[in-house]
Coordinates of C-alpha atoms and ligand atoms in Angstrom, one line a residue:
X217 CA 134.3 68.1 188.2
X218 CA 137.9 67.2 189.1
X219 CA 139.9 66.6 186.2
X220 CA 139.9 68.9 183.1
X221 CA 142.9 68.8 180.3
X222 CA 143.2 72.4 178.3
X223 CA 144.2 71.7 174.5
X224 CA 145.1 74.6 171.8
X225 CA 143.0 73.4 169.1
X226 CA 145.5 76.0 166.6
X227 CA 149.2 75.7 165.4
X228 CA 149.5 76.8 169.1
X229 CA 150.2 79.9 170.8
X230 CA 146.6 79.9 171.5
X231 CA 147.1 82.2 174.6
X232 CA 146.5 78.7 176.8
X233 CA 149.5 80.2 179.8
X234 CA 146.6 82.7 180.6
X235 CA 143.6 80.4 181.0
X236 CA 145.4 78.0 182.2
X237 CA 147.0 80.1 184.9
X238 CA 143.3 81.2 185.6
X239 CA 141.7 78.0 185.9
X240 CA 144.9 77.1 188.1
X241 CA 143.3 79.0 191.0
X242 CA 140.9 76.4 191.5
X243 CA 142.9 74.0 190.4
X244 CA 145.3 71.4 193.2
X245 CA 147.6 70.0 190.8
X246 CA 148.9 71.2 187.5
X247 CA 150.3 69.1 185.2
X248 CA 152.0 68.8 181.9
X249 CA 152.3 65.9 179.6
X250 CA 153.8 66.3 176.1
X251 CA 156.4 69.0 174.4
X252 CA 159.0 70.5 176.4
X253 CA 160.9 73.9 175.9
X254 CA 159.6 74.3 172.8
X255 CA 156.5 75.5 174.2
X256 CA 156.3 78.8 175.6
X257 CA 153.1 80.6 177.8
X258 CA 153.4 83.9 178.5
X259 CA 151.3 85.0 181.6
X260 CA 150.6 88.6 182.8
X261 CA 149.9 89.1 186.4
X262 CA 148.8 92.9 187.5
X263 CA 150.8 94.7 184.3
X264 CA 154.1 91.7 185.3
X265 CA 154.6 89.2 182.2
X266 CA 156.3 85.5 183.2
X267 CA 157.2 83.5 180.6
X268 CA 157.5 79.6 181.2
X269 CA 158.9 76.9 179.0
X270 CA 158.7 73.9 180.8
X271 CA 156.8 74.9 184.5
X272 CA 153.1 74.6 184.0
X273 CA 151.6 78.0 185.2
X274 CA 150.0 77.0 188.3
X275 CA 153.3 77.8 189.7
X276 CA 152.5 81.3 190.7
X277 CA 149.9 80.3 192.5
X278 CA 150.2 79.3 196.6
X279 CA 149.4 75.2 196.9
X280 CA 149.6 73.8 194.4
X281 CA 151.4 70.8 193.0
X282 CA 152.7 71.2 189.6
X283 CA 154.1 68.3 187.8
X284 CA 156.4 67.3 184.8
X285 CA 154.8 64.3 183.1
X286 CA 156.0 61.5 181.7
X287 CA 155.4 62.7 178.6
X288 CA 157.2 65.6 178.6
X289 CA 161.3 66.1 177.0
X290 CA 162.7 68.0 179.9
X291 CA 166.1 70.2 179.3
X292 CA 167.3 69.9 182.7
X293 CA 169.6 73.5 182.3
X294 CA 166.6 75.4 181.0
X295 CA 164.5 73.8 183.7
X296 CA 167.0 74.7 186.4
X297 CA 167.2 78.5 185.0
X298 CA 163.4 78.8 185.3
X299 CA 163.2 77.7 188.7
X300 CA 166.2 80.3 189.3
X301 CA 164.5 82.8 187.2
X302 CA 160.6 82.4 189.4
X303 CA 162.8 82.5 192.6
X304 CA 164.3 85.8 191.8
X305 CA 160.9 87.1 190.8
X306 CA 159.4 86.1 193.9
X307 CA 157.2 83.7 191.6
X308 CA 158.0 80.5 193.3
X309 CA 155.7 80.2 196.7
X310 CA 157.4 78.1 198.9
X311 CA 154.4 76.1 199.7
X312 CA 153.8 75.0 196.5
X313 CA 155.6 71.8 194.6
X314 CA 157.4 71.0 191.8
X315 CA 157.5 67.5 190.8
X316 CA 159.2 65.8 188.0
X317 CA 158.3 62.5 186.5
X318 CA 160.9 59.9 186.7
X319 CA 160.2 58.3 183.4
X320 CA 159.8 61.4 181.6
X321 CA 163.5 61.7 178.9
X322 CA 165.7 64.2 178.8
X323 CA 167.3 66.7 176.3
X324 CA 170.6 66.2 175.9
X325 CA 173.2 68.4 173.9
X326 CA 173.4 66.3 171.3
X327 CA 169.3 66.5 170.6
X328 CA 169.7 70.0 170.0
X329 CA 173.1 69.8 167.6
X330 CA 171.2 67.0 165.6
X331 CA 168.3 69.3 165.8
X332 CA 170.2 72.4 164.4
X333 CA 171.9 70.3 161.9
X334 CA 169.5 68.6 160.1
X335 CA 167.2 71.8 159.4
X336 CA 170.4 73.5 158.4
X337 CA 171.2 70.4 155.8
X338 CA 167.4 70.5 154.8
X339 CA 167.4 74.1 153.2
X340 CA 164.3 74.9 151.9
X341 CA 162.6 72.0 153.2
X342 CA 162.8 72.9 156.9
X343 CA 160.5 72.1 159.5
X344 CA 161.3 75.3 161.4
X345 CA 161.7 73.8 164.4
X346 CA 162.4 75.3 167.4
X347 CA 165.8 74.0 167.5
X348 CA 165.7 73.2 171.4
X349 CA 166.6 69.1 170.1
X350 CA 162.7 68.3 170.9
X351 CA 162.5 65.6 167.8
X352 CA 166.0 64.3 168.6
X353 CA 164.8 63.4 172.4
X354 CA 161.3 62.3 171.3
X355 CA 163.1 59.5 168.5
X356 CA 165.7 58.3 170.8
X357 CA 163.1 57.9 173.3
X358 CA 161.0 55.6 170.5
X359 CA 164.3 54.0 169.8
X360 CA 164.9 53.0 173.1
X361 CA 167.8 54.6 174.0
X362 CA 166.7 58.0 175.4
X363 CA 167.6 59.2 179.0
X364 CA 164.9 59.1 181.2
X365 CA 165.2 61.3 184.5
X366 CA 165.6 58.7 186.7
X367 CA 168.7 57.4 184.7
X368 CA 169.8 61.0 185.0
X369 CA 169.9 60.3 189.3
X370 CA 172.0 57.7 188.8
X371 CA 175.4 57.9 187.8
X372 CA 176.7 54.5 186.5
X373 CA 173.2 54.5 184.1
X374 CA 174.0 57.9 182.7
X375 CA 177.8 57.4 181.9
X376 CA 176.9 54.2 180.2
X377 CA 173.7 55.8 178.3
X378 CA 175.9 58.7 177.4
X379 CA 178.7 57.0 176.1
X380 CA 176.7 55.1 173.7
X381 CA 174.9 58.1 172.6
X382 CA 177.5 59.8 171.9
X383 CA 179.2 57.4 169.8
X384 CA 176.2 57.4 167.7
X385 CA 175.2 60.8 167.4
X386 CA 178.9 61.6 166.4
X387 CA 178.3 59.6 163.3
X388 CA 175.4 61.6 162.4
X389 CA 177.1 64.5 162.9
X390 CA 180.8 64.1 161.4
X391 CA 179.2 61.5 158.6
X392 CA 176.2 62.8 157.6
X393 CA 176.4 66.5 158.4
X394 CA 180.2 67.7 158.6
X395 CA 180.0 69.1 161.5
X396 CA 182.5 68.3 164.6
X397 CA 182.1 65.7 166.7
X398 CA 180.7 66.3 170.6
X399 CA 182.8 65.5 173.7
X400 CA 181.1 63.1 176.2
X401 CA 182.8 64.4 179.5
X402 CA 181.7 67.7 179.7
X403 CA 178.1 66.6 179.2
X404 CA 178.5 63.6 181.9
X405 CA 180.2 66.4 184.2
X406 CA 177.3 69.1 183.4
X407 CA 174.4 66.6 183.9
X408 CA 176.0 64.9 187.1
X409 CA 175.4 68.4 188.6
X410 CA 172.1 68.7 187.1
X411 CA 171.4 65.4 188.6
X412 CA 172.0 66.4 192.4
X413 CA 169.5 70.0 192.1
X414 CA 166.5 68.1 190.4
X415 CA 166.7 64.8 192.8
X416 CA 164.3 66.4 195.4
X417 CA 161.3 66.9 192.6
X418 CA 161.8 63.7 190.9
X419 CA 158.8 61.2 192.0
X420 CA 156.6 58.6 190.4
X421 CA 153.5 61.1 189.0
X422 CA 151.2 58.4 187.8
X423 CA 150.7 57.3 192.2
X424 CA 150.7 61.0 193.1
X425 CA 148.1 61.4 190.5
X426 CA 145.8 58.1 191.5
X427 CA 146.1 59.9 195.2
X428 CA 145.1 62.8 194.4
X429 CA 142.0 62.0 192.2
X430 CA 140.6 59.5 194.7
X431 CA 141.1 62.4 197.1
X432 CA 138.5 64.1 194.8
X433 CA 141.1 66.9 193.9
X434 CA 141.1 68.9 191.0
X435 CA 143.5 67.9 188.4
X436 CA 144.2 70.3 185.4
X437 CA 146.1 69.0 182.5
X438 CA 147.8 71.7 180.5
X439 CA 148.6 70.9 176.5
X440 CA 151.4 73.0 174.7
X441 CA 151.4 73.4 171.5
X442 CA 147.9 72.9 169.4
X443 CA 146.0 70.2 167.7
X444 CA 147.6 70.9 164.6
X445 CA 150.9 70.2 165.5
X446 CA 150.2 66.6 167.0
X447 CA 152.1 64.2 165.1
X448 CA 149.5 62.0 163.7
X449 CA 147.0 64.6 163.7
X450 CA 148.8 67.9 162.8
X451 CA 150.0 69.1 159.3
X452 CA 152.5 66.1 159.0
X453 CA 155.9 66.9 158.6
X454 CA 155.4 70.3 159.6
X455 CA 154.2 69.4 163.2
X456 CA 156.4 68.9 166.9
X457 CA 157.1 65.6 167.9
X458 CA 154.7 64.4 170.4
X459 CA 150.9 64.3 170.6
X460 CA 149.0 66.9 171.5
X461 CA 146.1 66.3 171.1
X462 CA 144.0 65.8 174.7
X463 CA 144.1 62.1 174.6
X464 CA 148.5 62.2 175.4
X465 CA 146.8 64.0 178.8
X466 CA 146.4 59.9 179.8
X467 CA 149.3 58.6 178.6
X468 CA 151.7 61.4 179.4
X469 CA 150.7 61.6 183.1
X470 CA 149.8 58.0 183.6
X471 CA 146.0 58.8 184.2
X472 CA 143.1 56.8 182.6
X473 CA 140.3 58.0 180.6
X474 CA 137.9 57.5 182.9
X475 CA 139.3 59.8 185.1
X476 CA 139.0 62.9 182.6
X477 CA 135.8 65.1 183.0
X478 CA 136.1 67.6 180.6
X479 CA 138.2 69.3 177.8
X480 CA 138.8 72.9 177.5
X481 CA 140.0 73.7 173.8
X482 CA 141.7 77.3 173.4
X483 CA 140.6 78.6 169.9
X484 CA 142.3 82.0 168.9
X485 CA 140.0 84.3 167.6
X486 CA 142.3 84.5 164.5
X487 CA 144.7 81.9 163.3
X488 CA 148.9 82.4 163.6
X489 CA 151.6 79.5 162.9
X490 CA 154.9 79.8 163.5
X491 CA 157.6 77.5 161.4
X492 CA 156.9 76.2 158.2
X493 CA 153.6 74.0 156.5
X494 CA 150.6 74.6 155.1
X495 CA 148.2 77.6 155.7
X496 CA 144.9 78.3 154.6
X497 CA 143.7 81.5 155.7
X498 CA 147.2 82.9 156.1
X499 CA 147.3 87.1 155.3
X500 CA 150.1 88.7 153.9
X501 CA 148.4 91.9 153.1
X502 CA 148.2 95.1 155.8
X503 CA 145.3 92.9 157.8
X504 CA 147.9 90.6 158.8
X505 CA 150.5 92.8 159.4
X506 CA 147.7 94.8 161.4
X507 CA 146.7 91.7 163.2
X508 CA 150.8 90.2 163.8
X509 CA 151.5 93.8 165.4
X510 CA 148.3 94.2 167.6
X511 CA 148.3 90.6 168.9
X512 CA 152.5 91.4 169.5
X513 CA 152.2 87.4 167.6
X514 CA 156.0 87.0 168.4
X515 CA 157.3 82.9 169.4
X516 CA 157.3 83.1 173.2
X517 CA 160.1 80.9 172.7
X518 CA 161.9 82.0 169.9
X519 CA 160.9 85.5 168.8
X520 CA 160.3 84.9 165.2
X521 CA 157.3 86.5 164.2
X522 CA 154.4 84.1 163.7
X523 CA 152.5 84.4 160.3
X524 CA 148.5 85.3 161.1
X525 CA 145.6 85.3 159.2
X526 CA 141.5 84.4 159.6
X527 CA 140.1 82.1 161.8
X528 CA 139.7 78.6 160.2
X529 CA 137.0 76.7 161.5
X530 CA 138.4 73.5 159.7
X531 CA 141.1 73.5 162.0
X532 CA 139.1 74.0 164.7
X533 CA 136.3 71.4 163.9
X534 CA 139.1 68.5 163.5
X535 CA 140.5 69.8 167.2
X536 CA 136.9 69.4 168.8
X537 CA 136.4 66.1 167.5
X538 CA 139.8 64.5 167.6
X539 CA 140.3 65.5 171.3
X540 CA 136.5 65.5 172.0
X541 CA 136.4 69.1 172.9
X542 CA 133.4 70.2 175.7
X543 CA 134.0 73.8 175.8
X544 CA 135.6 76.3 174.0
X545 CA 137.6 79.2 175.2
X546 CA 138.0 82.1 173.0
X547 CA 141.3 84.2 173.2
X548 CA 142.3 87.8 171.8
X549 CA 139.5 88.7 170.7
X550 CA 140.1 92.3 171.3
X551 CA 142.9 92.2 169.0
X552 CA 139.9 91.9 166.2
X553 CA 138.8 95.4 167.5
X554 CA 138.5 98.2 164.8
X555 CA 138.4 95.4 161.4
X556 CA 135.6 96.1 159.5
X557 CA 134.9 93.2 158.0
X558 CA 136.0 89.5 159.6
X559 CA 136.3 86.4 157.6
X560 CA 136.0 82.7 159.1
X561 CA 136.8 80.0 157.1
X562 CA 134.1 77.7 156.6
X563 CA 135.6 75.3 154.4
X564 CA 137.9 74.6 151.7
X565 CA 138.0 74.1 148.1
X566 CA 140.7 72.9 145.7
X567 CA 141.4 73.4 142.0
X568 CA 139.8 69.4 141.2
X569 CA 136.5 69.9 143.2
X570 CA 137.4 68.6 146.4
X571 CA 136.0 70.3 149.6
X572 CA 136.7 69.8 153.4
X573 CA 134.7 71.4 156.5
X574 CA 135.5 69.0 159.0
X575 CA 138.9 67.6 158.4
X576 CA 142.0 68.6 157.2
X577 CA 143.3 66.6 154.4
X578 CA 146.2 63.9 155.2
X579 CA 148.0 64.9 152.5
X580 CA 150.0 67.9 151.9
X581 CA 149.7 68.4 148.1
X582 CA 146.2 68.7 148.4
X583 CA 146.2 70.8 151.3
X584 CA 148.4 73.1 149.6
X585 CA 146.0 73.4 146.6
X586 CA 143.1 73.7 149.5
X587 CA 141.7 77.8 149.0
X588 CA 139.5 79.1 151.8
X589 CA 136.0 79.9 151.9
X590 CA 134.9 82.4 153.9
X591 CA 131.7 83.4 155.6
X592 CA 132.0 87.5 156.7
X593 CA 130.8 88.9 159.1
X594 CA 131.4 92.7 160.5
X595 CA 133.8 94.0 162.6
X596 CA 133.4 96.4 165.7
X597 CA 135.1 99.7 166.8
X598 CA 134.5 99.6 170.4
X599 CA 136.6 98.3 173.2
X600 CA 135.6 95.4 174.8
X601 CA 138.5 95.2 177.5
X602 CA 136.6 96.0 180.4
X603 CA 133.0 93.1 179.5
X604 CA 132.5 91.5 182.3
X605 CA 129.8 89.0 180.2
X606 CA 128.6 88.5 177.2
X607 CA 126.2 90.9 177.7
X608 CA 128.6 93.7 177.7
X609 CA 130.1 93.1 174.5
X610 CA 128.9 95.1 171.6
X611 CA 126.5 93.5 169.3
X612 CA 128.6 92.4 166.5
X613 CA 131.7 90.7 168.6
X614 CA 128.9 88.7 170.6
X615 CA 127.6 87.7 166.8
X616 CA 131.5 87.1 165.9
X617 CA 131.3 84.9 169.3
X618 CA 128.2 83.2 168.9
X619 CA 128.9 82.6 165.7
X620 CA 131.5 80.1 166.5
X621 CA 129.9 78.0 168.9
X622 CA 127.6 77.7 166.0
X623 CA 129.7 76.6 163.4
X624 CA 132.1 74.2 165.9
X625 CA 128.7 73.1 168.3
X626 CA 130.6 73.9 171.3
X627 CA 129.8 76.2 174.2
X628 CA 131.7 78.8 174.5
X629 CA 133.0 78.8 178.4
X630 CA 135.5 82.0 178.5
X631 CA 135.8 84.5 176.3
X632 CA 139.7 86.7 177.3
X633 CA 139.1 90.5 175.7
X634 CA 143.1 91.2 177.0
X635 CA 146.0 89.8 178.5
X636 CA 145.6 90.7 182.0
X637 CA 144.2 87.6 184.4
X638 CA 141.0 90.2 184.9
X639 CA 140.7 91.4 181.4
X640 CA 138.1 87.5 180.8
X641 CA 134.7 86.8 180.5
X642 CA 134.0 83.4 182.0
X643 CA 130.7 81.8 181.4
X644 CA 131.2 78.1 182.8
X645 CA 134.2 77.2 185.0
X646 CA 134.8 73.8 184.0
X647 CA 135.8 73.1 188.2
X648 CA 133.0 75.0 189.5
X649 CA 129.9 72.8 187.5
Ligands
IMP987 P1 159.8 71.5 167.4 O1 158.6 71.2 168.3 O2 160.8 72.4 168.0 O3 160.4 70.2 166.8 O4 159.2 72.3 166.1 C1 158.3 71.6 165.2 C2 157.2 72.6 164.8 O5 156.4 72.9 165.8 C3 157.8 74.0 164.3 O6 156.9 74.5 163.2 C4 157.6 74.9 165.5 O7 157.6 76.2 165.2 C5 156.3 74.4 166.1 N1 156.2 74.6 167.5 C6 156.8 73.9 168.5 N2 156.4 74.4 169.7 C7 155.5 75.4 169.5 C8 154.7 76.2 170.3 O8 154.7 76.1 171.5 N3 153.9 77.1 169.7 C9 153.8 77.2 168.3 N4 154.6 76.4 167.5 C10 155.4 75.5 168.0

């Protein structure tokens, strides 16, 4: 199999950085095709923990190709500053490539000021967005006026693009928020320089990609974010501002279906969300708290603490079919360790008789009258950070485990009992079938 795409089938923060990192090893090329510094994998490598925003993890492995898809909002200074940051840690082999999509847009300083300003102006109503001006990029990209990196090489194209950016986004800001207008120089002079460090990566992925594939190399697609933050298919408003779900793998990278042999969907063995919307199973009792501290469930990207609760298999179910899920990899389990009793969400129920297994309802007032129903099963005491397979793990986490390939009908492939690379269980390796 030579082409697999890896999906959080969660609010994200799935612990995807890890398997993805893992599968990397087998993997040629690496590539990202949605979200941008919002996202945020942390990987731990012998006891060392890397954090990436925008690189997709294959980077600290020797050959390999790893790409910025179309797809993706890039922030050119963060992007810059992580490849400083890898170099300095040694993280960056020299024989393996960066490459950056010409058509993919760019986050501008503006994004992130109309970002900032429009959660501040909505109060109570925010998304909680990660402020880094993702939705701002993604709508000027849909409005046809975004900045695409291969504007970004050439000068005449970006002073132009700029200028009538900034004329608009100054009215937004001055007009409709109060805030003080942005100056165009600086950014033309900052993104000129930007311009001349990126050039060498910037190619067209989509023919790098057809190469490759025909070449019969192994292609892994890596999804940030999860399911249920895809913007037709995630808790709408409350979701990012691309599509998440495995199917943007094609259209973010320029690939076609047909060339996609399987997809890996992360489920966490416990659900977290980070911003605001909607929650089922959420816990805000000493369980939660237990679970938030134990599983250190802190934003990668922006340290707020994430809220936790029970695994919903609703979510889940909606993330298998939607982007036709063919194995599932369970993460942090071990952080279930010493619970005595586990719920899983089976279901919901509302107030008026409605009830939903498979699919989350469109609409938010009835989601929010939604209550859980729970199937329990019980917990364990033992450590399970040194199983090997399956077979190791004590009887009632390899019931917690089987359990869930039941209720979602997918096979479990890797089950990761810690954060370190060896701390996993793998049962199929999607490129080794
Ligand atoms: P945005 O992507 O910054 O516009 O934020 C929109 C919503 O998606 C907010 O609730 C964020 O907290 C959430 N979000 C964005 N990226 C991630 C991520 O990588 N993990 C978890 N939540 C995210």
């Amino acid at each position: 199999m030579s082409s697999v795409i890896v999906v959080g089938t969660q609010w994200g923060d799935e612990g995807k950085g890890k398997i993805v990192d893992l599968y990397a090893e087998d993997a040629d090329a690496v590539v990202r095709f949605q979200g941008g510094n919002n996202a945020g994998h942390t990987i731990v490598v012998q006891g060392k923990q890397t954090i990436l925003h925008l690189i997709p993890s294959g980077i600290l492995h020797n050959y390999k190709t790893c790409m910025l898809g179309n797809g993706m909002v890039i922030d050119p200074r963060v992007l810059i500053e992580e490849i400083d940051y890898l170099k300095k840690e040694n993280a960056f082999p020299p024989n393996t490539k960066l490459v950056i999509s010409d058509k993919a847009h760019v986050i501008m300083p503006y994004h992130r000021r109309v970002d900032a300003a429009r959660e501040a102006a909505k109060g109570a109503g925010k998304i909680g967005t990660t402020q880094r001006g993702i939705g701002p990029a993604y709508e000027d990209k849909v409005s046809r006026v975004g900045i695409r990196i291969c504007d970004l090489l050439d000068s005449e194209v970006l002073t132009e693009k700029i200028k009538r950016n900034v004329e608009e986004k100054n009215f937004y800001l001055t007009k409709l928020y109060g805030e003080q207008p942005i100056d165009e120089k600086p950014i033309l002079d900052e993104y000129m320089g930007y311009a001349d460090v990126l050039r060498p990566h910037v190619a067209d992925i989509s023919l790098l990609l057809d190469v490759a594939i025909r070449q019969k190399k192994k292609i892994l697609f890596e999804g940030a974010q999860g399911c249920h933050l895809d913007v037709d298919y995630g808790t709408y408003p409350f979701v990012t501002s691309s599509n998440t779900v495995a199917g943007n793998a094609c259209c973010g990278a320029g690939v076609g279906p047909t060339k996609i042999d399987s997809v890996v969907g992360i489920v966490k063995a416990y659900t977290t969300r980070v911003g605001s919307g909607p929650f089922v199973t959420e816990l805000n009792d000493e369980i939660g708290q237990r679970i938030q501290s134990v599983g250190q469930e802190f934003g990668a990207t922006t340290g707020r603490k994430r809220r936790c609760g029970w695994l919903d298999m609703v979510l889940v179910r909606q993330s298998v079919r939607v982007s036709g899920i063919t194995g599932m990899a369970i993460t942090k389990l071990d952080v279930l360790t010493g619970i005595d009793k586990l719920k899983i969400c089976v279901g919901y129920r509302t107030d008026k008789g409605e009830e939903f297994t498979k699919s989350v309802p469109a609409d938010l007032k009835v989601f929010e009258r939604c209550q859980p129903v729970y199937m329990e099963l019980d917990g364990w005491t033992e450590d399970i950070n040194t199983a090997k397979r399956l077979e190791d793990l004590p009887r009632n986490t390899r019931r917690y485990v089987d359990t869930l390939e039941n209720l979602c009908g997918v096979k479990v492939v890797l089950v990761s009992v810690g954060a370190d690379r060896n701390e996993t269980i793998v049962t199929e390796n999607p490129f080794r079938r």
